[in-house]
Short mmCIF file of C-alpha atoms and ligand atoms in Angstrom, two decimals:
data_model
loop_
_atom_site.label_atom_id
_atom_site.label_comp_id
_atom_site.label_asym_id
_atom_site.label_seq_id
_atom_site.Cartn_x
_atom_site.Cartn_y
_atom_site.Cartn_z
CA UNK A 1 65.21 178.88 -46.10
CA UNK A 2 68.68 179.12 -43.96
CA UNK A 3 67.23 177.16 -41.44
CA UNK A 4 65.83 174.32 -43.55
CA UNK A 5 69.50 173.95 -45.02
CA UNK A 6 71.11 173.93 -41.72
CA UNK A 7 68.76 171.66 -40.89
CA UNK A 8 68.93 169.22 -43.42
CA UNK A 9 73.13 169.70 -43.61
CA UNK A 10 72.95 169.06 -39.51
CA UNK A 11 70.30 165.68 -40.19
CA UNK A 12 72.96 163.90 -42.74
CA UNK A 13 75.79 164.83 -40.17
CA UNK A 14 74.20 162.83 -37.74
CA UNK A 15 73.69 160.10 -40.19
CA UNK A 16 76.92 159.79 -41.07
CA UNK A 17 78.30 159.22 -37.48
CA UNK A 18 75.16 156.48 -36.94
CA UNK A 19 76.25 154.81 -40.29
CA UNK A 20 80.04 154.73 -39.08
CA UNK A 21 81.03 150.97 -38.91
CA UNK A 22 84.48 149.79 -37.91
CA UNK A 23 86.74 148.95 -40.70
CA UNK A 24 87.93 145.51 -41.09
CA UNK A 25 91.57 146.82 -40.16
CA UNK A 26 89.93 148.19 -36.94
CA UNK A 27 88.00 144.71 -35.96
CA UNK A 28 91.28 142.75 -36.73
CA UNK A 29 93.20 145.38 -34.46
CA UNK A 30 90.79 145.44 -31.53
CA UNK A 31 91.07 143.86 -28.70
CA UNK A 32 87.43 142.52 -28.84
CA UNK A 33 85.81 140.38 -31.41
CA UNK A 34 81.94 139.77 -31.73
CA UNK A 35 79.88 136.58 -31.28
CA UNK A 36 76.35 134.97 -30.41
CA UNK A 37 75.87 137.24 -27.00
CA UNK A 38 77.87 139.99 -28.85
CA UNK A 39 80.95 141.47 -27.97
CA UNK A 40 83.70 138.97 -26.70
CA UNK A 41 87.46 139.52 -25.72
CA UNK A 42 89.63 138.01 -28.14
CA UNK A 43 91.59 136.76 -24.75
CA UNK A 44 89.07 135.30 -23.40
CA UNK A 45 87.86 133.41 -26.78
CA UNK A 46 91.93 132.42 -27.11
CA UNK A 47 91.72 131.07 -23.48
CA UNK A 48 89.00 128.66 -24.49
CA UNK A 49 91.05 127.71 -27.94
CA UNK A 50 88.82 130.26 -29.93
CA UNK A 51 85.61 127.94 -29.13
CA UNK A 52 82.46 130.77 -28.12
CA UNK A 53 81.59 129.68 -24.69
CA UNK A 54 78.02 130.07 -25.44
CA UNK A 55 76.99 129.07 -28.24
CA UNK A 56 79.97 126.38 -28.87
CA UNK A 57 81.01 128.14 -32.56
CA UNK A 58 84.55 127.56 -33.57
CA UNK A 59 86.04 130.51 -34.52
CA UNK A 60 88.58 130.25 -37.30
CA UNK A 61 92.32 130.06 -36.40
CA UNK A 62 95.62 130.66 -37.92
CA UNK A 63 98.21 127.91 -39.00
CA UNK A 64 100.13 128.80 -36.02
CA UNK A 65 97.36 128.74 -33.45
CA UNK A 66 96.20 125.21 -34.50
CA UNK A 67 99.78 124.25 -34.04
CA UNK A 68 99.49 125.73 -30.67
CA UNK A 69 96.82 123.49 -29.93
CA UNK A 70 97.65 120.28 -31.75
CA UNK A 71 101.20 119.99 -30.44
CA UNK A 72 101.03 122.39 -27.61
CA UNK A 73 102.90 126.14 -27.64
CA UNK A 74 105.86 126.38 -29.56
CA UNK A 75 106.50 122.71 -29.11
CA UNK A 76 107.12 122.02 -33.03
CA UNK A 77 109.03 123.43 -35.88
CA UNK A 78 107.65 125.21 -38.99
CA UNK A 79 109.51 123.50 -41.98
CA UNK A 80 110.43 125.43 -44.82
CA UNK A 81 108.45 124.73 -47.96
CA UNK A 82 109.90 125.46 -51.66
CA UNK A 83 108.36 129.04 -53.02
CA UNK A 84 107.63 128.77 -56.76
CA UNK A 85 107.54 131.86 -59.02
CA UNK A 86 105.14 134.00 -58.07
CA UNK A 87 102.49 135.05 -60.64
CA UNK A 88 103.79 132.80 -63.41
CA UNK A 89 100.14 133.96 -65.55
CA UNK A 90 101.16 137.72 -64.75
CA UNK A 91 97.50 137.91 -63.70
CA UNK A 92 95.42 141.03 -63.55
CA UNK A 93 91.57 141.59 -62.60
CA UNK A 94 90.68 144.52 -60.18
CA UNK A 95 93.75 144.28 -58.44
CA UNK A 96 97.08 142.21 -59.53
CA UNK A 97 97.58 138.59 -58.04
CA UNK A 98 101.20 140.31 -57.14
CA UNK A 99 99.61 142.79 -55.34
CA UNK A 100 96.75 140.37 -53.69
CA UNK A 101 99.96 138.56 -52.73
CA UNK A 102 101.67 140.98 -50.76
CA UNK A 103 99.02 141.75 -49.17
CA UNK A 104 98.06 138.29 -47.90
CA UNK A 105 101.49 137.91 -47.38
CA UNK A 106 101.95 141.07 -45.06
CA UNK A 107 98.68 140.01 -42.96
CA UNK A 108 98.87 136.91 -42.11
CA UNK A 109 103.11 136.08 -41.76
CA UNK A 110 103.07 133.58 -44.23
CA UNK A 111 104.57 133.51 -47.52
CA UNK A 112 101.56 131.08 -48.84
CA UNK A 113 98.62 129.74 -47.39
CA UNK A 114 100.05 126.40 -46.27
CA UNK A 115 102.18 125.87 -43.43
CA UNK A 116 103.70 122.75 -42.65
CA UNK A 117 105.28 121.82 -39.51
CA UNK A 118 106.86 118.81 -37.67
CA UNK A 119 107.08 118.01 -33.84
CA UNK A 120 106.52 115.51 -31.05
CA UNK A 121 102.57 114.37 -29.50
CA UNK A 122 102.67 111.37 -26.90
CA UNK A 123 105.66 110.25 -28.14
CA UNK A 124 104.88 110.09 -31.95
CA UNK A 125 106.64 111.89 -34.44
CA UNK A 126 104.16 114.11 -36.53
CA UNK A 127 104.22 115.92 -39.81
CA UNK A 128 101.50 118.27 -39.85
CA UNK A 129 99.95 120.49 -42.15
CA UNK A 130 97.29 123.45 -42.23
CA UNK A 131 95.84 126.14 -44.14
CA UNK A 132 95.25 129.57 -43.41
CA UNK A 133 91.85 130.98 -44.81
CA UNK A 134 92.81 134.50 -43.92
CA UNK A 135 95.51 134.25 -47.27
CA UNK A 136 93.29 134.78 -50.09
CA UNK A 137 90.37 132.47 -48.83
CA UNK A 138 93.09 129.60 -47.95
CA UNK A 139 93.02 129.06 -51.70
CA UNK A 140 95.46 126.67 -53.19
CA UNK A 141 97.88 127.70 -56.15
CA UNK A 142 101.49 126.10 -56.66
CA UNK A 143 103.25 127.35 -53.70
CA UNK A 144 100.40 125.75 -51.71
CA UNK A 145 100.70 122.15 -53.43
CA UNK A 146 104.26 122.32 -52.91
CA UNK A 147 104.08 122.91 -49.37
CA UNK A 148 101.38 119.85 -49.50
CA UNK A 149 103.66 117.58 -51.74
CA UNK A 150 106.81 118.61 -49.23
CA UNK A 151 104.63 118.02 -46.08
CA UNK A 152 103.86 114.12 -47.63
CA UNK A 153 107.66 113.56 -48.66
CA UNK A 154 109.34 115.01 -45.27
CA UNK A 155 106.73 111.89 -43.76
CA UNK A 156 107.98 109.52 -46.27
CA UNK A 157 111.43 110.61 -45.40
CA UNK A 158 110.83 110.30 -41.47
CA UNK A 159 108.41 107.97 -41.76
CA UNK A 160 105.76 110.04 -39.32
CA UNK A 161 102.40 109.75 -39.85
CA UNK A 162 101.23 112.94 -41.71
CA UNK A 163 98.47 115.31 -40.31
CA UNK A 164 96.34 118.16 -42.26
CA UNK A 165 93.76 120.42 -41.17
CA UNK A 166 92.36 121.46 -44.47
CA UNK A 167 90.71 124.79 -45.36
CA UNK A 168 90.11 127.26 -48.19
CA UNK A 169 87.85 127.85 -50.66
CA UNK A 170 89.43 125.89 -53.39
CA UNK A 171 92.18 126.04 -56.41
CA UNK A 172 93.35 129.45 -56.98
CA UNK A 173 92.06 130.74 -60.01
CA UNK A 174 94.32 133.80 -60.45
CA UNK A 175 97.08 130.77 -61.11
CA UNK A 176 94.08 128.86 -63.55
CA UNK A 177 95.64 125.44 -64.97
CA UNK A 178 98.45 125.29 -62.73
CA UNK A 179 96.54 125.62 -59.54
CA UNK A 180 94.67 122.76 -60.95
CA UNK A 181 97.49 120.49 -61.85
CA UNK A 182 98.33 120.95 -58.10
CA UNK A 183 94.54 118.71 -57.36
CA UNK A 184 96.57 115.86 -59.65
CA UNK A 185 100.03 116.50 -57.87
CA UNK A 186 98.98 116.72 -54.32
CA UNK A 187 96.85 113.49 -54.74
CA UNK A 188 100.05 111.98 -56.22
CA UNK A 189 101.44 112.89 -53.15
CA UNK A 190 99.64 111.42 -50.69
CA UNK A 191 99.00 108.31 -53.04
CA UNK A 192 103.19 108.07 -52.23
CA UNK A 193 102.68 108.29 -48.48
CA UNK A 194 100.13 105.46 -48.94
CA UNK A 195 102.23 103.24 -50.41
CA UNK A 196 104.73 103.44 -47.69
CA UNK A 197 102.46 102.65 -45.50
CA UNK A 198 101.99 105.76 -43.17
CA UNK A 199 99.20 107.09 -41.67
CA UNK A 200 97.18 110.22 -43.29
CA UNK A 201 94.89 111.33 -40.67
CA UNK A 202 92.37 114.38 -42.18
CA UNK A 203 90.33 117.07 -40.18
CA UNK A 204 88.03 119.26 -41.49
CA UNK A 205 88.26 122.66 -40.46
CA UNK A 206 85.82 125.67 -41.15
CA UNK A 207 85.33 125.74 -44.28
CA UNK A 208 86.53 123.23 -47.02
CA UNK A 209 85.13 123.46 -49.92
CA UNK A 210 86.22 123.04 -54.24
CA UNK A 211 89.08 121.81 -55.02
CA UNK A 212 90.40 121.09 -51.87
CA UNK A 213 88.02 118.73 -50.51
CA UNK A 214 87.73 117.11 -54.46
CA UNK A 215 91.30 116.27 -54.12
CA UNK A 216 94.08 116.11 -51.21
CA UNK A 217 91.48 116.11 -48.24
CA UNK A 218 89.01 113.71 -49.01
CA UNK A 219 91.90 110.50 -49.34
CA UNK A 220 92.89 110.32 -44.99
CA UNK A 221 92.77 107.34 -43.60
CA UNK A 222 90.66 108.83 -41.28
CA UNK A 223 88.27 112.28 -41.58
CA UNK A 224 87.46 114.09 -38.77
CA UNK A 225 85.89 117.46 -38.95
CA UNK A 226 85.32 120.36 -36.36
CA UNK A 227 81.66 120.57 -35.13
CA UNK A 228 79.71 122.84 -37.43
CA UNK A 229 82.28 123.22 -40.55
CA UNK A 230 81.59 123.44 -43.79
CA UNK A 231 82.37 120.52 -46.06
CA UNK A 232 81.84 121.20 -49.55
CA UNK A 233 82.00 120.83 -53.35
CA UNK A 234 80.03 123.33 -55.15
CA UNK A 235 78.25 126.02 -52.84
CA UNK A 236 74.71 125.30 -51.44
CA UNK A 237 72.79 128.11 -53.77
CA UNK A 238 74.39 126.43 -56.79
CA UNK A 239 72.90 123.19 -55.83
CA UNK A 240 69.53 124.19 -54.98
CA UNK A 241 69.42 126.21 -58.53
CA UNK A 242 70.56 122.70 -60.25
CA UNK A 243 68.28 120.25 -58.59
CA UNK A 244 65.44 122.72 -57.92
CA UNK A 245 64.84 121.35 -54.54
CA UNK A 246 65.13 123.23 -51.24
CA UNK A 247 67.98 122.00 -49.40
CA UNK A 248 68.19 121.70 -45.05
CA UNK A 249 70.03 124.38 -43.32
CA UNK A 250 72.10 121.41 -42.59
CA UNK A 251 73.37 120.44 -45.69
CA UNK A 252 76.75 120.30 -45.86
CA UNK A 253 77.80 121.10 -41.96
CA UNK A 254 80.31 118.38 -40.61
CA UNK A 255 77.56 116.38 -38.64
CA UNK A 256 75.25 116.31 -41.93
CA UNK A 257 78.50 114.84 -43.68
CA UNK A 258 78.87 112.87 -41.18
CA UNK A 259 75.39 111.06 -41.42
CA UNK A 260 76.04 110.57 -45.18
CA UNK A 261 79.85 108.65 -44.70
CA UNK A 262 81.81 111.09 -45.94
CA UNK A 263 83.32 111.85 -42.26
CA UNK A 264 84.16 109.23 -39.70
CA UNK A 265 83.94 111.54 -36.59
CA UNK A 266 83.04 115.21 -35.29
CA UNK A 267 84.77 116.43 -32.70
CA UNK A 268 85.55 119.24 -30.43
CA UNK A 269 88.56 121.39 -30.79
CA UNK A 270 89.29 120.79 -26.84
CA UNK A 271 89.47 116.90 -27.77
CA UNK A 272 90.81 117.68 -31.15
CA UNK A 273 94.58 116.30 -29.82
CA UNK A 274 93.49 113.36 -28.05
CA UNK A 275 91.39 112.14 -30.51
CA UNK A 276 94.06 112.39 -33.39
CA UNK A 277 96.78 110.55 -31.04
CA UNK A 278 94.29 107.92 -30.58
CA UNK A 279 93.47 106.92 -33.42
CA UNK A 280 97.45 107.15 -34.41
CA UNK A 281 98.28 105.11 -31.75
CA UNK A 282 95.70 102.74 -33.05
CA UNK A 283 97.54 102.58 -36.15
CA UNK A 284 100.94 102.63 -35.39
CA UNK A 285 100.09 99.98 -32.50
CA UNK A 286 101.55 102.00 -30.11
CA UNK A 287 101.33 103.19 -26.39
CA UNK A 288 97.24 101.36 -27.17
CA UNK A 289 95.51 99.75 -24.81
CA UNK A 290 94.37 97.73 -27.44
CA UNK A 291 97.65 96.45 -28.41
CA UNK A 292 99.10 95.90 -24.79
CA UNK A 293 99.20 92.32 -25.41
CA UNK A 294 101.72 92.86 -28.51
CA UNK A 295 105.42 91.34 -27.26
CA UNK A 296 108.30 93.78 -27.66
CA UNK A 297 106.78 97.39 -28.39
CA UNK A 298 109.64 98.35 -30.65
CA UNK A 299 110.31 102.04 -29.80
CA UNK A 300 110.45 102.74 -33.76
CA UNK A 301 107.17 105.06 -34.94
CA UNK A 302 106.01 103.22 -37.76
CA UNK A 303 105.48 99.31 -38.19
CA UNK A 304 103.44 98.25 -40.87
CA UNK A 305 99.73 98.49 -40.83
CA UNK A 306 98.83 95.95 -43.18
CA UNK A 307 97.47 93.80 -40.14
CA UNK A 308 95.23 96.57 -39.02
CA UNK A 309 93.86 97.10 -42.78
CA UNK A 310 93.13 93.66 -43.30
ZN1 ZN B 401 78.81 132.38 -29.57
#
């Protein structure tokens, strides 16, 4: 019975090198990512602002990338944000959150999920802000609502019009009640930039969803998503096993959100600049068509938009 051992022994050899699938440190290190017509070169995919050629799908980017493309390379500054304690719940599941932390932190260059950063787009001063989904699922826990809450306040302070590009999967539930508090402290926040009167422009990117979208990223001015995000409260099977009704593949994608009011415009990622300036310009009756026949374009940002609201 040799034979039938080798046999057997040489079978599940072969099955392990068959069954051999990259790691997810080995995708992330590769040059070559995979999408609709399979393999892709990450340079080529970067060339075309991570948008597949083919099939249109917007990859996700980092906080830094989507700078890249909103204000153009290197052409803004990342603004410090204040770092709470870490781990104030010395939380512990599978892993530690102190752990989970360093990890994030160590992949993605960012000490939380939230980057905020502040440059120059046609002229107007902009205070933008973005999430990182690669950092825990772009959840949100007190570092991130401070970042949020600093991003609002350096506005106020400048008086620029403030910009997000919100992600993630929701409040961070390794910090329980205090990521919560930040839903009440962020919408606080932006309630403050309201009252002064300065633009808060919104766009959905892939995919936004709990907490986020129930607080902070549903109160713009304006909401524009990326075509074919997800916009969401509570996930899709959770719905369908409340209701009992079979949902469309549609529900919740940024044009099915769209249809139902909850977003004023989809757009593409290579229009995602121009159609943010516009609609700032709009507001801040500046460098507009629309407001050529204004006397004396004052050269300051903001003037009050109460005309435009009314
Ligand atoms: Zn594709």
């Amino acid at each position: 019975m040799n034979w039938l051992t080798k046999a057997i022994n040489f079978g599940e050899k072969i099955k392990k090198i068959l069954k051999k699938r990259p790691s997810k440190e080995d995708i992330e290190n590769s040059d070559w990512t995979s999408c609709c017509k399979g393999p892709i070169l990450k340079k080529d995919l970067e060339d075309n602002l991570w948008v597949c050629n083919s099939c249109g799908k917007h990859h996700r980017i980092n906080c830094r990338q989507r700078f890249n493309i909103f204000f153009g390379k290197n052409n803004y500054e990342i603004l410090e944000t204040p770092q709470p304690t870490d781990d104030p719940l010395n939380w512990v599941d599978t892993k530690s959150y102190k752990d989970r932390l360093k990890v994030a932190r160590k992949k993605t260059n960012q000490h939380c999920a939230v980057m905020i950063a502040k440059g120059t787009v046609d002229g107007i001063e902009i205070t933008a802000g973005a999430i990182n989904f690669d950092f825990i699922g772009g959840s949100c826990g007190a570092a991130e609502s401070e970042a949020i809450i600093y991003g609002a306040q350096h506005a106020i302070d400048n008086q620029t019009p403030y910009v997000f590009f919100p992600c993630g999967g929701g409040q961070r539930m390794f910090e329980s009640p205090i990521a919560l508090a930040g839903m009440t402290r962020t919408t606080l926040a932006i309630n403050e930039l309201k009252k002064s009167r300065l633009p808060y422009v919104v766009c959905f990117v892939d995919p936004c969803a709990g907490g986020i979208t129930a607080s902070f990223a549903m109160l713009g001015d304006i909401h524009f998503a990326e075509r074919g995000c997800l916009i969401a409260f509570a996930g899709k099977r959770v719905i369908q096993a409340t209701v009992k009704e079979e949902l469309s593949p549609e529900f919740q994608t940024a044009e099915f959100v769209e249809k139902h009011g909850f977003v004023d415009r989809v757009i593409d990622r290579k229009n995602l600049k121009k159609e943010i300036v516009t609609i700032l310009e709009i507001l801040l009756k500046k460098n507009s068509e629309i407001h050529s026949e204004l006397p004396n374009e004052t050269s300051k940002n903001i003037e009050p938009t109460t005309k435009v609201a009314s």
